[in-house]
Short mmCIF file of C-alpha atoms in Angstrom, two decimals:
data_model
loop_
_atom_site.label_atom_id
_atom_site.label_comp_id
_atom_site.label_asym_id
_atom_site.label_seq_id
_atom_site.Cartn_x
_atom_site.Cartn_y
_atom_site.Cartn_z
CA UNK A 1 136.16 80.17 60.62
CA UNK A 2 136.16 83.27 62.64
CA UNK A 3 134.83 86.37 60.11
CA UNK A 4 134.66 88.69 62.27
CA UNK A 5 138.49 88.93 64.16
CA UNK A 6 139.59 92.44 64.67
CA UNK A 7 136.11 94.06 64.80
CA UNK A 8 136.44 93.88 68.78
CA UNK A 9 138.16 97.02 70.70
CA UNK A 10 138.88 95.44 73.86
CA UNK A 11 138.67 92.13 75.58
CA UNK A 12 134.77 92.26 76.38
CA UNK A 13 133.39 94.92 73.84
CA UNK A 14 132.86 92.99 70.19
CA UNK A 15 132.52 96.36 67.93
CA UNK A 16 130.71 94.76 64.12
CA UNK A 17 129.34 98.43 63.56
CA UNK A 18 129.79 100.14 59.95
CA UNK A 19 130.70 96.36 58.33
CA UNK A 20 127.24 96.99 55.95
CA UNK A 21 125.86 93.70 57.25
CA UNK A 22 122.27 93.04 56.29
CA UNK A 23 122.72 89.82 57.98
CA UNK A 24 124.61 88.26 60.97
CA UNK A 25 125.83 84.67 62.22
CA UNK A 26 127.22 85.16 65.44
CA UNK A 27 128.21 81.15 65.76
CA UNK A 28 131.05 82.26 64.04
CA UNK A 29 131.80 83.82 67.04
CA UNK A 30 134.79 81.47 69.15
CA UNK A 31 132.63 80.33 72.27
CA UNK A 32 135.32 81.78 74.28
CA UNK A 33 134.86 85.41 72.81
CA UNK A 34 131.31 85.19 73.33
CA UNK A 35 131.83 84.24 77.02
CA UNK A 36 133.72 87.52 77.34
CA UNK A 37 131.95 89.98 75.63
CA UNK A 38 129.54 92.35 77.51
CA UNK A 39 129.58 94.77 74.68
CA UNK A 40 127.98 94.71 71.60
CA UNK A 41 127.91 97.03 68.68
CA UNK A 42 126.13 96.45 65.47
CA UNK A 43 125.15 100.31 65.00
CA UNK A 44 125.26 101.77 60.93
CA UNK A 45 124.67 98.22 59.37
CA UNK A 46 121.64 97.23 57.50
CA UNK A 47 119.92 94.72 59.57
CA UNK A 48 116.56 94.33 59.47
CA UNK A 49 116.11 91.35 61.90
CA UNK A 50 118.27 90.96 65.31
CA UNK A 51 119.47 87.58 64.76
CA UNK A 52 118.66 84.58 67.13
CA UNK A 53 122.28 83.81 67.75
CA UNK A 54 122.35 86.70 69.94
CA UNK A 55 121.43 84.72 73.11
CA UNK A 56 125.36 82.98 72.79
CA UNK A 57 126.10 86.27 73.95
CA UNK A 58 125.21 84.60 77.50
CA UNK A 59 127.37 87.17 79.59
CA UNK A 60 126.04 90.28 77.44
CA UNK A 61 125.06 93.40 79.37
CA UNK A 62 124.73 96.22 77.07
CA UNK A 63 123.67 95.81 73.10
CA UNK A 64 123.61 98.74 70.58
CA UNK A 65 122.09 98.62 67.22
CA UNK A 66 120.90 101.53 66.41
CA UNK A 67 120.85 102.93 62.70
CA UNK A 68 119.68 99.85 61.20
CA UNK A 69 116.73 99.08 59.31
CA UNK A 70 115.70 97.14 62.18
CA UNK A 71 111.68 95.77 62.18
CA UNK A 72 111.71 93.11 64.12
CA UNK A 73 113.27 91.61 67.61
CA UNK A 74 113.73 87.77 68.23
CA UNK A 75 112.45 86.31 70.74
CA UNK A 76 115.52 85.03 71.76
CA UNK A 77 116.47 87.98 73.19
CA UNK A 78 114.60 87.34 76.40
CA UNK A 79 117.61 84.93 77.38
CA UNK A 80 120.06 87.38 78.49
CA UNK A 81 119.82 87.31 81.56
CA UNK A 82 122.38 89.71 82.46
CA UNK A 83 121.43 92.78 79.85
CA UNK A 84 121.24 96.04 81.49
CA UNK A 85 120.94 98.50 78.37
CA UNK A 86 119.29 98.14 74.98
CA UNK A 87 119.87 101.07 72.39
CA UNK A 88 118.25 100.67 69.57
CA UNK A 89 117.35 104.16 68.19
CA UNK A 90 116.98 104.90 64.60
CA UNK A 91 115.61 101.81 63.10
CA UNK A 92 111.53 100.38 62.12
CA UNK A 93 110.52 99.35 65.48
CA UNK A 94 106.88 99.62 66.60
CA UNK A 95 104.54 97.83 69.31
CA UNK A 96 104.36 94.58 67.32
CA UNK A 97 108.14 94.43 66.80
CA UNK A 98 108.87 93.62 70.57
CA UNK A 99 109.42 90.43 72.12
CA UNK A 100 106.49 88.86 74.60
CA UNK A 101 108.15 88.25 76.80
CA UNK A 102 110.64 90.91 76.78
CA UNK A 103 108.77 92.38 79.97
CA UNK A 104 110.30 89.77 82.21
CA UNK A 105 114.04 91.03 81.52
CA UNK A 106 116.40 92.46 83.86
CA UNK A 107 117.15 95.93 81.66
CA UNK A 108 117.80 99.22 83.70
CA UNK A 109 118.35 101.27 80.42
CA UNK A 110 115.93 101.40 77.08
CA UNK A 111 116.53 103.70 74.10
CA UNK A 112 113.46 103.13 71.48
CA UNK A 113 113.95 106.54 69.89
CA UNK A 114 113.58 107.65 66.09
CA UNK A 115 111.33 104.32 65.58
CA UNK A 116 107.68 104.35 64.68
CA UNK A 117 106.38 103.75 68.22
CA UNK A 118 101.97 105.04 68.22
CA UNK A 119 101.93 103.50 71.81
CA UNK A 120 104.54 102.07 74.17
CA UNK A 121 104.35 98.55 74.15
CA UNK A 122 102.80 96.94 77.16
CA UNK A 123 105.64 94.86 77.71
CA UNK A 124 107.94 98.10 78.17
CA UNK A 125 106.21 98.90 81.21
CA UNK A 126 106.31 95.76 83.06
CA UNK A 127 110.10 96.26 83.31
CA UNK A 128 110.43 96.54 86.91
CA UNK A 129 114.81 97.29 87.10
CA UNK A 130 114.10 99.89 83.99
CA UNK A 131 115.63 103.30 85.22
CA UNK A 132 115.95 104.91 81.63
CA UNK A 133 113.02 104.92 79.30
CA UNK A 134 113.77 107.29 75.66
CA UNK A 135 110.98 106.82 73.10
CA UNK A 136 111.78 110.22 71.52
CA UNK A 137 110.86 111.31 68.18
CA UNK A 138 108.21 108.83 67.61
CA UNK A 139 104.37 108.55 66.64
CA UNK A 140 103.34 108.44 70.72
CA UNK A 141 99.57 109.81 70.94
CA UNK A 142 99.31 109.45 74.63
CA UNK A 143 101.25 108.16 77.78
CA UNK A 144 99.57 105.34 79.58
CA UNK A 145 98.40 105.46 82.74
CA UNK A 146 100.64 101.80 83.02
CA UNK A 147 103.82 103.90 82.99
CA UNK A 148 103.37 104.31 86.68
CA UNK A 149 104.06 100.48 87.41
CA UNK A 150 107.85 101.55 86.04
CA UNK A 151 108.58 102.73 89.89
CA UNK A 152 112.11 102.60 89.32
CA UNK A 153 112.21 104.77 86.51
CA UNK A 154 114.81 107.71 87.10
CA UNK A 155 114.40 109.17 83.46
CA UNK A 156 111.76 109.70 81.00
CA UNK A 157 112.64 110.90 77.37
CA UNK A 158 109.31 111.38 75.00
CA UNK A 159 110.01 114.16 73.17
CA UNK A 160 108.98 114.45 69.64
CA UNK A 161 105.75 112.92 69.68
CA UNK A 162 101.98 113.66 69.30
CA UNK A 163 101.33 113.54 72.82
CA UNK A 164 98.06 116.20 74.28
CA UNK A 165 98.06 114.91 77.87
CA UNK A 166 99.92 114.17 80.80
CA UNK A 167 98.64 111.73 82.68
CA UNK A 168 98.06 111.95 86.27
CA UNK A 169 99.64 108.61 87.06
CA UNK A 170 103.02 110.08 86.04
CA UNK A 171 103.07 111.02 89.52
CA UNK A 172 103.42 108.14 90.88
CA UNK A 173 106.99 107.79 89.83
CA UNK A 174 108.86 108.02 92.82
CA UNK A 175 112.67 108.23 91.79
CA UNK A 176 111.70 110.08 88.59
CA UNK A 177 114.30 112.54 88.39
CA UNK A 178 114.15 114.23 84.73
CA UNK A 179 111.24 114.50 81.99
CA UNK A 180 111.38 115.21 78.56
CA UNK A 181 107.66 116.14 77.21
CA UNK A 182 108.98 118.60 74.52
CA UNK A 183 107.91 119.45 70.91
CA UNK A 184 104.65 117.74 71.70
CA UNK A 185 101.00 118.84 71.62
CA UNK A 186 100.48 119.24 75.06
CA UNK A 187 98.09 122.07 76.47
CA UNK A 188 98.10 121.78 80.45
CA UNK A 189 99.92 120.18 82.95
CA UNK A 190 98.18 118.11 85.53
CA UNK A 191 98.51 119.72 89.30
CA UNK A 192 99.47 115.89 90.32
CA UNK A 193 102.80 116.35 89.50
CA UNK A 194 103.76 118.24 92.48
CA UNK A 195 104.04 115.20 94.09
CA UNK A 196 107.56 113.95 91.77
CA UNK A 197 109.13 114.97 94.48
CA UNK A 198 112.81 114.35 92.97
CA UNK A 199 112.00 115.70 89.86
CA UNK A 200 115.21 118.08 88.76
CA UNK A 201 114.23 118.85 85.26
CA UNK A 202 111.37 119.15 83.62
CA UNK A 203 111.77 120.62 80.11
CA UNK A 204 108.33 121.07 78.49
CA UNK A 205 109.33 123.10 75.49
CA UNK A 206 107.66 123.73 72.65
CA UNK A 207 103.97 122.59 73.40
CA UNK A 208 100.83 124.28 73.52
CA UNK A 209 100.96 125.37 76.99
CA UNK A 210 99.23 128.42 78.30
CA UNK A 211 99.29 128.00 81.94
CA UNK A 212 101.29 126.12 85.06
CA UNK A 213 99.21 124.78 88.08
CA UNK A 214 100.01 126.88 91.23
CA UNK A 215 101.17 123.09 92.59
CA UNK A 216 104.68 123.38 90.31
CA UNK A 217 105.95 125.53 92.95
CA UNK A 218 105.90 122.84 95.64
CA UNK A 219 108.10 121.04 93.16
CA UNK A 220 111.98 121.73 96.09
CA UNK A 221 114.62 120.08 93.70
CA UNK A 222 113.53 120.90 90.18
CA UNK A 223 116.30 123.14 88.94
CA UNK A 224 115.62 123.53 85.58
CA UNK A 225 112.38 124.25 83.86
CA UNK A 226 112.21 124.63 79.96
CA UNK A 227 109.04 126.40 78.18
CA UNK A 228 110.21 128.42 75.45
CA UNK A 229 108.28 127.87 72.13
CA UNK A 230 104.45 127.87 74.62
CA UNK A 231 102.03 130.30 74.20
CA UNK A 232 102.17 131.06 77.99
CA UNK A 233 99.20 133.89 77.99
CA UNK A 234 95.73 134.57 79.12
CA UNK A 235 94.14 135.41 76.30
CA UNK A 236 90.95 133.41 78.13
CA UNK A 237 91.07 134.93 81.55
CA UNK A 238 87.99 137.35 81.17
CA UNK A 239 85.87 135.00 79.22
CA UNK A 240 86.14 132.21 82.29
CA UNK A 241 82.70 130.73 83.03
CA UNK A 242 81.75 130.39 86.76
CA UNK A 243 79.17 127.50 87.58
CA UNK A 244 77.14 128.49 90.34
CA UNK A 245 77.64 126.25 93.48
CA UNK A 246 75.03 123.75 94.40
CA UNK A 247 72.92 123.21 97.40
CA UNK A 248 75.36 120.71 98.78
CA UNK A 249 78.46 122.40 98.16
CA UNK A 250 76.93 125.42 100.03
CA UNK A 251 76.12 123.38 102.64
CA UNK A 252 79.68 121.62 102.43
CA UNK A 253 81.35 125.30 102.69
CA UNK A 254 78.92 126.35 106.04
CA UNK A 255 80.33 123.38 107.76
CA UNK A 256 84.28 123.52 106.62
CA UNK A 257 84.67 127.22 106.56
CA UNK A 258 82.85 127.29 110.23
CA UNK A 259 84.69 124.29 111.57
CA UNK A 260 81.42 122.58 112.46
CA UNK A 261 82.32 118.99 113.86
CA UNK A 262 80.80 116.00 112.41
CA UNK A 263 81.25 112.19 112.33
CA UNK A 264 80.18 109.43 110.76
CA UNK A 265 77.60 108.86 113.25
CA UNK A 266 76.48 111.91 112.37
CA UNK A 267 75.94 111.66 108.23
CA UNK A 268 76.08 109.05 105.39
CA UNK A 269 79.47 107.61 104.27
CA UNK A 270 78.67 109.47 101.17
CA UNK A 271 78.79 112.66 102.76
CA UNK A 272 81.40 112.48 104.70
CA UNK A 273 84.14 111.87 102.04
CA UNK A 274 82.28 114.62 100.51
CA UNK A 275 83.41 116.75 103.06
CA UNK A 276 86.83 115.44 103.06
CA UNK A 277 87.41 116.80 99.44
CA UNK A 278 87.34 120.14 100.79
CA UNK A 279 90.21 122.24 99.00
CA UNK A 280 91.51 125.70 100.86
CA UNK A 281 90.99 129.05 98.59
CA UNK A 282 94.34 130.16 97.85
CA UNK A 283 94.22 133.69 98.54
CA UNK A 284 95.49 134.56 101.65
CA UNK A 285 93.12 136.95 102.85
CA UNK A 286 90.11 134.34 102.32
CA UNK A 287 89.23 131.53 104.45
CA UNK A 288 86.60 129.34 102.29
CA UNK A 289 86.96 126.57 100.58
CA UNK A 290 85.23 124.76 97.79
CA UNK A 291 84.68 121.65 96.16
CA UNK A 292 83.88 121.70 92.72
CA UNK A 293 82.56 124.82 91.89
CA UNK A 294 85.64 127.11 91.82
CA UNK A 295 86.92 129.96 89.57
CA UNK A 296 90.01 129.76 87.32
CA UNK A 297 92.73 132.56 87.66
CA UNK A 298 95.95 133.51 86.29
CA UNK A 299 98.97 134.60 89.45
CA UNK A 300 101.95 135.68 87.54
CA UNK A 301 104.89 134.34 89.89
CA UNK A 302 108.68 136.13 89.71
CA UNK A 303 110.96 133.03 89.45
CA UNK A 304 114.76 133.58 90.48
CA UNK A 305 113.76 137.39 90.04
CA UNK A 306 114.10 137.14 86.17
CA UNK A 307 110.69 135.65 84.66
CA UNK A 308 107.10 135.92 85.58
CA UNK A 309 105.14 132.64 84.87
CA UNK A 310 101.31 132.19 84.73
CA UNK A 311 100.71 129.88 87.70
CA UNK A 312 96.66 129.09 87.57
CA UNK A 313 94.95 128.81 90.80
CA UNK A 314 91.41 127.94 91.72
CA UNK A 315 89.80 130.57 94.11
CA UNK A 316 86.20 129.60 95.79
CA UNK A 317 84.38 132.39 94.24
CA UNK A 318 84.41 135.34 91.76
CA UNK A 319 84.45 137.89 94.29
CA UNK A 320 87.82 136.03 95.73
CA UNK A 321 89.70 136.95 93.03
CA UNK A 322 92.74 139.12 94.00
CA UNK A 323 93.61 141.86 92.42
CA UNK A 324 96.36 140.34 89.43
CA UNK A 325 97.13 142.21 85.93
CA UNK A 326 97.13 139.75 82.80
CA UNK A 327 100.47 142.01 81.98
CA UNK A 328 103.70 140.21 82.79
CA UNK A 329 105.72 143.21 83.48
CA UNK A 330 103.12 144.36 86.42
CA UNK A 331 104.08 144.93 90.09
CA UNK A 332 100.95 142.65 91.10
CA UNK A 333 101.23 141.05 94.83
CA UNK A 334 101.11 137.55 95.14
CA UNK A 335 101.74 135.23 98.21
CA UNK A 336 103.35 132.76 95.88
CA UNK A 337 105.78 135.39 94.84
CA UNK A 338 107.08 136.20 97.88
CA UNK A 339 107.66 132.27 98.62
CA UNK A 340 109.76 131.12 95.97
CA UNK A 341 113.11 131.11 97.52
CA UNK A 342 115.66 132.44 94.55
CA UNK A 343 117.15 129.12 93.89
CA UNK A 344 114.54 127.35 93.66
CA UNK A 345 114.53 126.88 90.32
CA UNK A 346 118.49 127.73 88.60
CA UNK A 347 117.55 127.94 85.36
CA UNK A 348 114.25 128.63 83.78
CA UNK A 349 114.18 128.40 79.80
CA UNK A 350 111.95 130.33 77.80
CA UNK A 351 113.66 132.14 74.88
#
């Protein structure tokens, strides 16, 4: 007997949403109809388990069932071959409710968000074709250093979490085009970024941020940057600390700063990537560089004419420090300032 005939809206979408099913036989289903369907839509039921039969769905590429009390996926799910996107946001999921296998599927798109998520599941991030990853409004603590083997990831939604870092190895995300970090706990953001080099939009609202590395301005196609609801200010400017450099840093800076040529003939292996970690002072009118002693300061930077952002930078020394007033209204000059073309960034959020 076919139960479910007229709950379909077109020849290969099978609509069962809003039926108050808190359980599902899909054999019911004529073989035929589940040859054609590509669609399915179980949203606003009361599911708690996604039934086995889904894998007679053979041709399925896109599966919604969100709003459910959903707490648990079959395994079974890791025989559709052809599914592309899996939304199932609003429901009970967490790391033990995934499949183990589910890794080795073919899906571009996954929406995990309103679950109860405190780390993203290990087999999430071995899904190579996955171009959308939402895990918003979750219990996320922290972002794995994993999600960069997710190279084909285009978006990254994680709003709503717990999360205090960003992990370096975010960088590494070549296609990575927007990132969604907001209402979270985080208090910097690492300079490594700079290298998302598609990255359009980066909205960062409502964290604990204080500061932007200097590097965000290298950043050519982001065109929108959220940051209302941050602190943004440098209340701890004056009370930086300043750690003396040691012998061989002072050594390091003689030989970089006065382009003395060396090889490894010359010193240990040690040394010489040493001396390859040189970084340039910033300021303009300085020519040193250091290596891990460095001093902490706050460049307010005019973006698109309209806002002044605190951009930190790292100068070799205290006595490098340019003149720069901790007041965002101030006239202070700025190389970085003066090299922000004004659409660089079209829209910059902070009120």
């Amino acid at each position: 007997m076919e139960v479910f005939d007229g709950a379909d809206r077109g020849e290969n979408i099978l609509d069962l949403s809003r039926l108050n099913l808190d359980s599902l036989s899909l054999e019911n289903v004529s073989e035929e109809r589940r040859k054609d369907t590509k669609q399915l839509y179980l949203t606003y039921n009361r599911l708690v388990v996604l039934p086995e039969s889904i894998c007679l769905f053979e041709n399925l590429e896109f599966i919604d069932i969100s709003n459910n009390g959903l707490s648990s996926m079959c395994e079974d799910i890791t025989r559709l071959t052809k599914l592309k996107t899996l939304i199932a946001k609003n429901n009970r999921l967490d790391e033990f409710s995934i499949p183990k296998e589910f890794g080795s599927m073919q899906i571009e798109v996954l929406n995990f968000s309103g679950n109860r998520f405190e780390e993203l599941p290990t087999q999430c991030l071995k899904l190579q074709r996955l171009k959308s990853l939402s895990v918003g409004g979750n219990r996320l603590k922290a972002i794995p250093a994993e999600i960069e083997n997710l190279t084909s990831l285009e978006l990254l939604y994680l709003g709503g979490n717990l999360i205090s870092a960003i992990p370096p190895e975010l960088a590494n995300l070549p296609y990575l085009s927007y990132l969604v970090l907001c209402d979270n706990r985080i208090q910097s953001v690492p300079p490594q970024l700079n290298r998302l080099y598609s990255l359009r939009s980066l909205s960062l609202h409502n964290n604990l941020l204080t500061y932007l590395p200097r590097e965000i301005l290298s950043l050519v196609h982001l065109q929108e940057l959220s940051l209302r609801g941050n602190p943004l200010v440098v209340r701890f400017v004056k009370d930086m600390t300043y750690d003396p450099p040691s012998l061989l840093e002072l050594a390091g800076r003689t030989i970089k700063s006065r382009n003395l040529l060396y090889s490894p003939l010359d010193l240990p292996s040690n040394l010489v990537h040493y001396l390859d970690l040189a970084s340039k002072c910033p300021n303009p009118k300085c020519a040193g560089v250091y290596f891990d002693s460095c001093v902490r300061h706050i460049k307010f930077v005019d973006f698109c004419g309209k806002y002044r952002l605190p951009l930190m930078h790292y100068l070799c020394s205290p006595e490098c420090t340019s003149p720069c007033s901790s007041n965002p209204q101030s006239d202070a000059d700025s190389e970085d300032e003066n090299s922000v073309p004004a659409d660089r960034l079209q829209r910059v959020l902070l009120g």
